[in-house]
mmCIF file of C-alpha atoms in Angstrom:
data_model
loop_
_atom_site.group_PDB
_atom_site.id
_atom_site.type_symbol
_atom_site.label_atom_id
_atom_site.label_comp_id
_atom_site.label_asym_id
_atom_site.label_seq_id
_atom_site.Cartn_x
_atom_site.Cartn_y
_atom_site.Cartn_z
ATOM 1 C CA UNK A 1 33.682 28.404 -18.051
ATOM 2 C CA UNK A 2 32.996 31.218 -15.631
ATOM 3 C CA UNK A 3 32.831 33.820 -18.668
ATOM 4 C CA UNK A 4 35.473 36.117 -17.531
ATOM 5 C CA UNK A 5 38.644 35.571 -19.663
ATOM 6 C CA UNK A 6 41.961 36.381 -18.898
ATOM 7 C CA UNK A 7 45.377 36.375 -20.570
ATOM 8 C CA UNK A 8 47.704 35.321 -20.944
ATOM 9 C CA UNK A 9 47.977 32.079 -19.213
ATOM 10 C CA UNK A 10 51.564 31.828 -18.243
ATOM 11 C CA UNK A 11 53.856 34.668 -18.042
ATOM 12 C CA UNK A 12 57.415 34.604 -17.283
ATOM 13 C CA UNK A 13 59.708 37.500 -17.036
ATOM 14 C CA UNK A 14 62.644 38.945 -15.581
ATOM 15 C CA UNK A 15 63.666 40.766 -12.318
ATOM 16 C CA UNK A 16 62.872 44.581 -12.588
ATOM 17 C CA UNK A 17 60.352 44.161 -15.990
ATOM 18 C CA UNK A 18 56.913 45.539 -16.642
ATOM 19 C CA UNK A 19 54.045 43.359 -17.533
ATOM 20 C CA UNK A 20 50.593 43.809 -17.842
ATOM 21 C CA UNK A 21 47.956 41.644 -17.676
ATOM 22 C CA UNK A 22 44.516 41.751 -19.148
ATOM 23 C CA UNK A 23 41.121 40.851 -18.422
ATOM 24 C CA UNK A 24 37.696 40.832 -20.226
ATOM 25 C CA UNK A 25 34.811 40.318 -17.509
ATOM 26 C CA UNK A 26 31.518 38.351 -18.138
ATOM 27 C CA UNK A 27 29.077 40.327 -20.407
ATOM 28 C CA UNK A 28 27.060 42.868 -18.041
ATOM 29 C CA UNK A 29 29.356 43.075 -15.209
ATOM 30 C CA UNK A 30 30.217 46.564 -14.424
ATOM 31 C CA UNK A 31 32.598 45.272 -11.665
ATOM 32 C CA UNK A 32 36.025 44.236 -11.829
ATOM 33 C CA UNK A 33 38.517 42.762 -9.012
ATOM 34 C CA UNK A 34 41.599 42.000 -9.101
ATOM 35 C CA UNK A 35 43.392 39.020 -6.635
ATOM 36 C CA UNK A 36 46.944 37.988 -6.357
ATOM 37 C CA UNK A 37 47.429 34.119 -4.733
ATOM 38 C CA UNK A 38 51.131 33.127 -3.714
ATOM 39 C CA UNK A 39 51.724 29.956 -1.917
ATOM 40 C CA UNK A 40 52.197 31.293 1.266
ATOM 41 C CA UNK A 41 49.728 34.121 1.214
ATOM 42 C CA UNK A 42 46.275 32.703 -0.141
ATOM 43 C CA UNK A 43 43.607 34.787 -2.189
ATOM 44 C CA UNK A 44 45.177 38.910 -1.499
ATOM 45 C CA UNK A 45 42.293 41.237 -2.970
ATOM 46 C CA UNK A 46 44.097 43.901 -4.770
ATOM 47 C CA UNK A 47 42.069 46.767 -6.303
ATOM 48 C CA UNK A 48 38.221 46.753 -7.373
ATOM 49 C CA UNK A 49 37.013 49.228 -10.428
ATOM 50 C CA UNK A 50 33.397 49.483 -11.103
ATOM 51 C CA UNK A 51 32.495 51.113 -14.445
ATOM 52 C CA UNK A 52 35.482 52.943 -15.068
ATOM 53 C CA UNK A 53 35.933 54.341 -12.003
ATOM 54 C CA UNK A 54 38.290 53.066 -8.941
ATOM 55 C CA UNK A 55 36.357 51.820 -6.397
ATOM 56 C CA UNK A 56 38.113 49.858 -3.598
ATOM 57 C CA UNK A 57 41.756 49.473 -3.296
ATOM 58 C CA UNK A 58 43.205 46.455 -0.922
ATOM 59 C CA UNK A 59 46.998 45.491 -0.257
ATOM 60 C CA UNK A 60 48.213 46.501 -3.914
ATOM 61 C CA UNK A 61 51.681 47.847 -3.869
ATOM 62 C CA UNK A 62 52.709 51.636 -5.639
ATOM 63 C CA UNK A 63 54.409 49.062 -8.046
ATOM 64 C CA UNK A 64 51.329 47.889 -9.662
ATOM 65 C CA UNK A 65 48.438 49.609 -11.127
ATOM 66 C CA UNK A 66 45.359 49.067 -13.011
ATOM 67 C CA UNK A 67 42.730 50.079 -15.271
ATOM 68 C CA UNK A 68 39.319 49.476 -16.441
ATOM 69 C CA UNK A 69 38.560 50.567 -20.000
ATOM 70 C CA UNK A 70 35.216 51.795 -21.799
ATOM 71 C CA UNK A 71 34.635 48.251 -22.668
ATOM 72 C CA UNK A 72 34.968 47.332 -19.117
ATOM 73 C CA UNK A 73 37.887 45.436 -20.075
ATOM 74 C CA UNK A 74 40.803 46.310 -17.378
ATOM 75 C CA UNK A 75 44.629 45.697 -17.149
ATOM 76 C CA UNK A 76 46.921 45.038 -14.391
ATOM 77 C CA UNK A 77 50.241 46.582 -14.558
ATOM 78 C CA UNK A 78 53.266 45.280 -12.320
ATOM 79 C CA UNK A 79 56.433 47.246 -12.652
ATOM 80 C CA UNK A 80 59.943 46.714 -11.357
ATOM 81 C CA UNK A 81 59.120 43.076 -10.721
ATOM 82 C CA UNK A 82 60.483 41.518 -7.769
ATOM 83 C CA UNK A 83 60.981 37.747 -7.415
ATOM 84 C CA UNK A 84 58.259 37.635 -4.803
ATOM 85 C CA UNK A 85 55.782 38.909 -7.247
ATOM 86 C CA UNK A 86 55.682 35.353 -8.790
ATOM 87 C CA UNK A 87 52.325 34.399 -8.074
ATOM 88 C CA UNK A 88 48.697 33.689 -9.578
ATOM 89 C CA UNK A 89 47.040 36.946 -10.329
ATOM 90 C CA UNK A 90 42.852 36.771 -10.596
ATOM 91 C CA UNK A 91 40.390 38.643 -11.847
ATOM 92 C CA UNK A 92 36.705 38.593 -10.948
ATOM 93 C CA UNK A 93 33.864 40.046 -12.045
ATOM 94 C CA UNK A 94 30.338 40.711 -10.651
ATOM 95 C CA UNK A 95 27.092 42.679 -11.166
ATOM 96 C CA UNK A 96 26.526 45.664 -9.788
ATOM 97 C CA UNK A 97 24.844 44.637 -6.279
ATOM 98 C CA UNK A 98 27.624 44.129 -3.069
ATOM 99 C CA UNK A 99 26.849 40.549 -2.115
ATOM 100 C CA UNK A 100 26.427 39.708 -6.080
ATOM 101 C CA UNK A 101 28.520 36.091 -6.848
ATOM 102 C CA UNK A 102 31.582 36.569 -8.086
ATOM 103 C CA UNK A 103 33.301 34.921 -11.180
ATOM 104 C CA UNK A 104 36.609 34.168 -11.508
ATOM 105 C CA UNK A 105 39.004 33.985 -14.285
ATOM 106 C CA UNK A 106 41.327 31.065 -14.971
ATOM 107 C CA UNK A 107 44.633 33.452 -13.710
ATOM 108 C CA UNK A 108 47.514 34.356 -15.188
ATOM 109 C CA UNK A 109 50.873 32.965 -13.799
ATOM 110 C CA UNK A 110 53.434 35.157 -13.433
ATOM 111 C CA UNK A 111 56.884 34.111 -12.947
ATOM 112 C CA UNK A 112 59.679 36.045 -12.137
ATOM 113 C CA UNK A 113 63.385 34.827 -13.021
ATOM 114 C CA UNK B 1 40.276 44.384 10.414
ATOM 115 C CA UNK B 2 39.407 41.060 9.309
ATOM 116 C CA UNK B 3 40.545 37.590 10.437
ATOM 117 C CA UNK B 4 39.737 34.103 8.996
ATOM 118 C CA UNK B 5 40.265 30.815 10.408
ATOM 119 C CA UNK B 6 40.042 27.481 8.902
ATOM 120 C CA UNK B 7 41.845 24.577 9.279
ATOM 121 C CA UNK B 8 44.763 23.728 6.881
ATOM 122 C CA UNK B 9 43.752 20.367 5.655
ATOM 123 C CA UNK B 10 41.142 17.510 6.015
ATOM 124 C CA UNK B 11 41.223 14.049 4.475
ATOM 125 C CA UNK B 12 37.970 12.108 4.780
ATOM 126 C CA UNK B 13 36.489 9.310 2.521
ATOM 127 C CA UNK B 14 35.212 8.861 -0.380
ATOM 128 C CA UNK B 15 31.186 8.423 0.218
ATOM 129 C CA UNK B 16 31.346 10.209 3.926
ATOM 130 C CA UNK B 17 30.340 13.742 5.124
ATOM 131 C CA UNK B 18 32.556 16.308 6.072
ATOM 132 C CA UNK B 19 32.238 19.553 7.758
ATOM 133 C CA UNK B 20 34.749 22.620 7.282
ATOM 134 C CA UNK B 21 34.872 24.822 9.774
ATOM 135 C CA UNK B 22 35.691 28.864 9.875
ATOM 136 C CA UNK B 23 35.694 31.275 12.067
ATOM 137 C CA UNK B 24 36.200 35.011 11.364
ATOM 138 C CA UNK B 25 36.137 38.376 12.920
ATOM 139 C CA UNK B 26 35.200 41.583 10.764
ATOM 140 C CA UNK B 27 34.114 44.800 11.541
ATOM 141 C CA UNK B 28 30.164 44.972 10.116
ATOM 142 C CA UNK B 29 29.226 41.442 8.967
ATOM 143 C CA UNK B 30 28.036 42.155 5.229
ATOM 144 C CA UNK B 31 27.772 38.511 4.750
ATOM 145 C CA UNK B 32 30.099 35.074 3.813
ATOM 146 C CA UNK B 33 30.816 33.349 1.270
ATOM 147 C CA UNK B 34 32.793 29.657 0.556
ATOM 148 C CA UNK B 35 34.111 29.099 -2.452
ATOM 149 C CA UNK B 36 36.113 26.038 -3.893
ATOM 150 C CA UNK B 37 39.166 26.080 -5.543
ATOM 151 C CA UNK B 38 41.043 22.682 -7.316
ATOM 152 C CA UNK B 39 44.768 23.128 -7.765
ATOM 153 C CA UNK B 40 46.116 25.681 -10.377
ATOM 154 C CA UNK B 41 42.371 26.604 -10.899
ATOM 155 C CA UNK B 42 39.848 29.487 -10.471
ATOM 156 C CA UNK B 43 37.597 29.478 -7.302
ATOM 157 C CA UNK B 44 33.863 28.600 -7.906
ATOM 158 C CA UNK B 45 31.055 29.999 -5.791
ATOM 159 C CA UNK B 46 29.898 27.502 -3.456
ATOM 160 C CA UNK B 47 27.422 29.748 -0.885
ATOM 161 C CA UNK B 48 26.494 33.018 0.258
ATOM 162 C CA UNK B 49 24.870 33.110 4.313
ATOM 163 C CA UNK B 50 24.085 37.116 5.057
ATOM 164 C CA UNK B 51 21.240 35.618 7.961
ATOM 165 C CA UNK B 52 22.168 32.731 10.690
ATOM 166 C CA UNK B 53 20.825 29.161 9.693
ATOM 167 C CA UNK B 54 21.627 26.073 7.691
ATOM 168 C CA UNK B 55 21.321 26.751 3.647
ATOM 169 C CA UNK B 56 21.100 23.674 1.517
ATOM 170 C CA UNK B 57 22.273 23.439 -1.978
ATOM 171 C CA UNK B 58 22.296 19.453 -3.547
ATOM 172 C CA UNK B 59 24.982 17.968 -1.673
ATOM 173 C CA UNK B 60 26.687 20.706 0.095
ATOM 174 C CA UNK B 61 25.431 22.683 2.743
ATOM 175 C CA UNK B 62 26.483 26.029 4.432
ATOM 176 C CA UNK B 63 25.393 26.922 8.414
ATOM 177 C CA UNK B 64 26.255 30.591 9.918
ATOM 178 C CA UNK B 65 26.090 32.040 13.547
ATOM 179 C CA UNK B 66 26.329 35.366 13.556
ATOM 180 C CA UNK B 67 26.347 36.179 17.317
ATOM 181 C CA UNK B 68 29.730 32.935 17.414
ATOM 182 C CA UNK B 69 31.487 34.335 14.306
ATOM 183 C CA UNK B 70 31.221 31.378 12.907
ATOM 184 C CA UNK B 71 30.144 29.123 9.847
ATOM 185 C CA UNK B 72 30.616 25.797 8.497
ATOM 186 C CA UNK B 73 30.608 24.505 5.235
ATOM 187 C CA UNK B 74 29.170 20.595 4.923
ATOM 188 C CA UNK B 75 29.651 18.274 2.470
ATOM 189 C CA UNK B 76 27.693 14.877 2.018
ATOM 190 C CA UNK B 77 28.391 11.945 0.217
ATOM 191 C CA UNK B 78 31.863 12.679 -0.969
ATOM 192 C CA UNK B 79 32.996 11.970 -4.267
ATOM 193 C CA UNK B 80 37.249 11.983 -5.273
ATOM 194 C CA UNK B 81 36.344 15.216 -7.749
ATOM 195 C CA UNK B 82 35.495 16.868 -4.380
ATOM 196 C CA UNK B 83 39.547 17.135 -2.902
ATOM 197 C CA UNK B 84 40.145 20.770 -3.237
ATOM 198 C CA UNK B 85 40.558 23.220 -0.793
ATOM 199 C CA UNK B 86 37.270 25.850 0.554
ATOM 200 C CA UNK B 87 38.037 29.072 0.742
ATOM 201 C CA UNK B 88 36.125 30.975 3.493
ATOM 202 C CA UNK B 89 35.732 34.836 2.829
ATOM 203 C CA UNK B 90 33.843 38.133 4.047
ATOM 204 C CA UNK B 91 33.669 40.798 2.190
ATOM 205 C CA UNK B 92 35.933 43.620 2.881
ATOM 206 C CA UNK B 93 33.363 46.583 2.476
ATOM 207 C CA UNK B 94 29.521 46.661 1.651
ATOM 208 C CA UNK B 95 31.130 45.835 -2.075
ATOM 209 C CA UNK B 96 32.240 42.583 -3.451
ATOM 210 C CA UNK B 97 36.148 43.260 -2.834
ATOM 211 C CA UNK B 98 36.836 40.086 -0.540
ATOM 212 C CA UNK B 99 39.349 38.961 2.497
ATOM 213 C CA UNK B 100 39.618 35.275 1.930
ATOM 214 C CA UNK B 101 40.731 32.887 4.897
ATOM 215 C CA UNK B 102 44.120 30.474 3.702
ATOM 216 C CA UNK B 103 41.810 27.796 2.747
ATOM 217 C CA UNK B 104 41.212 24.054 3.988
ATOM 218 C CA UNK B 105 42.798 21.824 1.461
ATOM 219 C CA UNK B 106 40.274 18.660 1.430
ATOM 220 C CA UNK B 107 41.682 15.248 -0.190
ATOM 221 C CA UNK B 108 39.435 12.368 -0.430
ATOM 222 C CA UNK B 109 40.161 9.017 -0.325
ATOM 223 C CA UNK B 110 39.091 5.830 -1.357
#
């Protein structure tokens, strides 16, 4: 158990919904990542918040957005959901520190019908 | 930009050793990191190589050259719970936000 919990587990929605997906880092970490892994793509990094505050944004399309909360919880919302956004989404978390380990969650798997 | 390469997949046997190469290009080397992943699961942290040598951890072991772009990942003594694939990844700025390489899916056999 890596500490960082995610949920839910399994997720599966229709074409053009909103879902949001949640994630509650290991105790301490101030930073939060967010990864999406589709079978043909591998491990995409797609935004990293640090305390609150946006920090690093990768290939994350205007369709999704995210959040991290006073409680350093944070939320990944995917909007107008396209059959290709079926994939495993990750989150991570790390201490503060750039070349600090990272901990992954277990993922949530999002379907799209 | 960033560029990983690894190869797809291995198969060696249970009890052998196996090295996993990767090569990458980034602009300013912060550092890189393997990490295994089983099927349907989270990756772990395997290793972390910022300076150019062989580090040792139990049975796996992680070698970086800088100046080649290059690192290796080595595992000894393989056991079945090892089939999985490596991830091989560099981190995208002087944070933690990384660009992982497609993986080399490892099965073991008897």
């Amino acid at each position: 158990d890596s500490g960082v919990t995610q949920t839910p587990k399994h997720l599966i929605t229709a074409t053009g919904q909103r879902v949001t997906l949640r994630c509650s880092p290991r105790s301490g970490d101030l930073s939060v990542y967010w990864y999406q892994q589709s079978l043909d793509q591998g491990l995409q990094f797609l935004i990293q918040y640090y305390n609150g505050e946006e920090r690093a944004k990768g290939n994350i399309l205007e369709r999704f957005s995210a959040q991290q909360f006073p409680d350093l919880h944070s939320e990944l919302n995917l909007s107008s959901l396209e059959l290709g956004d079926s994939a495993l989404y990750f989150c991570a978390s790390s201490q503060q520190g750039g070349k600090a380990e990272a901990f992954f969650g277990q993922g949530t798997r999002l379907t799209v019908v | 930009g960033q560029n990983i390469d690894q190869p797809t997949e291995m198969t060696a046997t249970e009890g052998a050793i196996v090295q996993i190469n990767c090569t990458y290009q980034t602009s300013g080397f912060n550092g890189l990191f393997w990490y295994q992943q089983h099927a349907g699961e989270a990756p772990t942290f395997l290793s972390y190589n910022v300076l150019d040598g062989l580090e040792e951890k139990g049975r796996f072991s992680s070698f970086l050259s800088r100046s080649k772009g290059y690192s290796y990942l080595l595992l000894k003594e393989l056991q079945m719970k090892d089939s999985a694939s490596y991830l091989c990844a560099v981190p995208l700025t002087g944070a933690n936000n990384l660009f992982f390489g497609t993986g080399t899916r490892l099965t073991v056999i008897p």
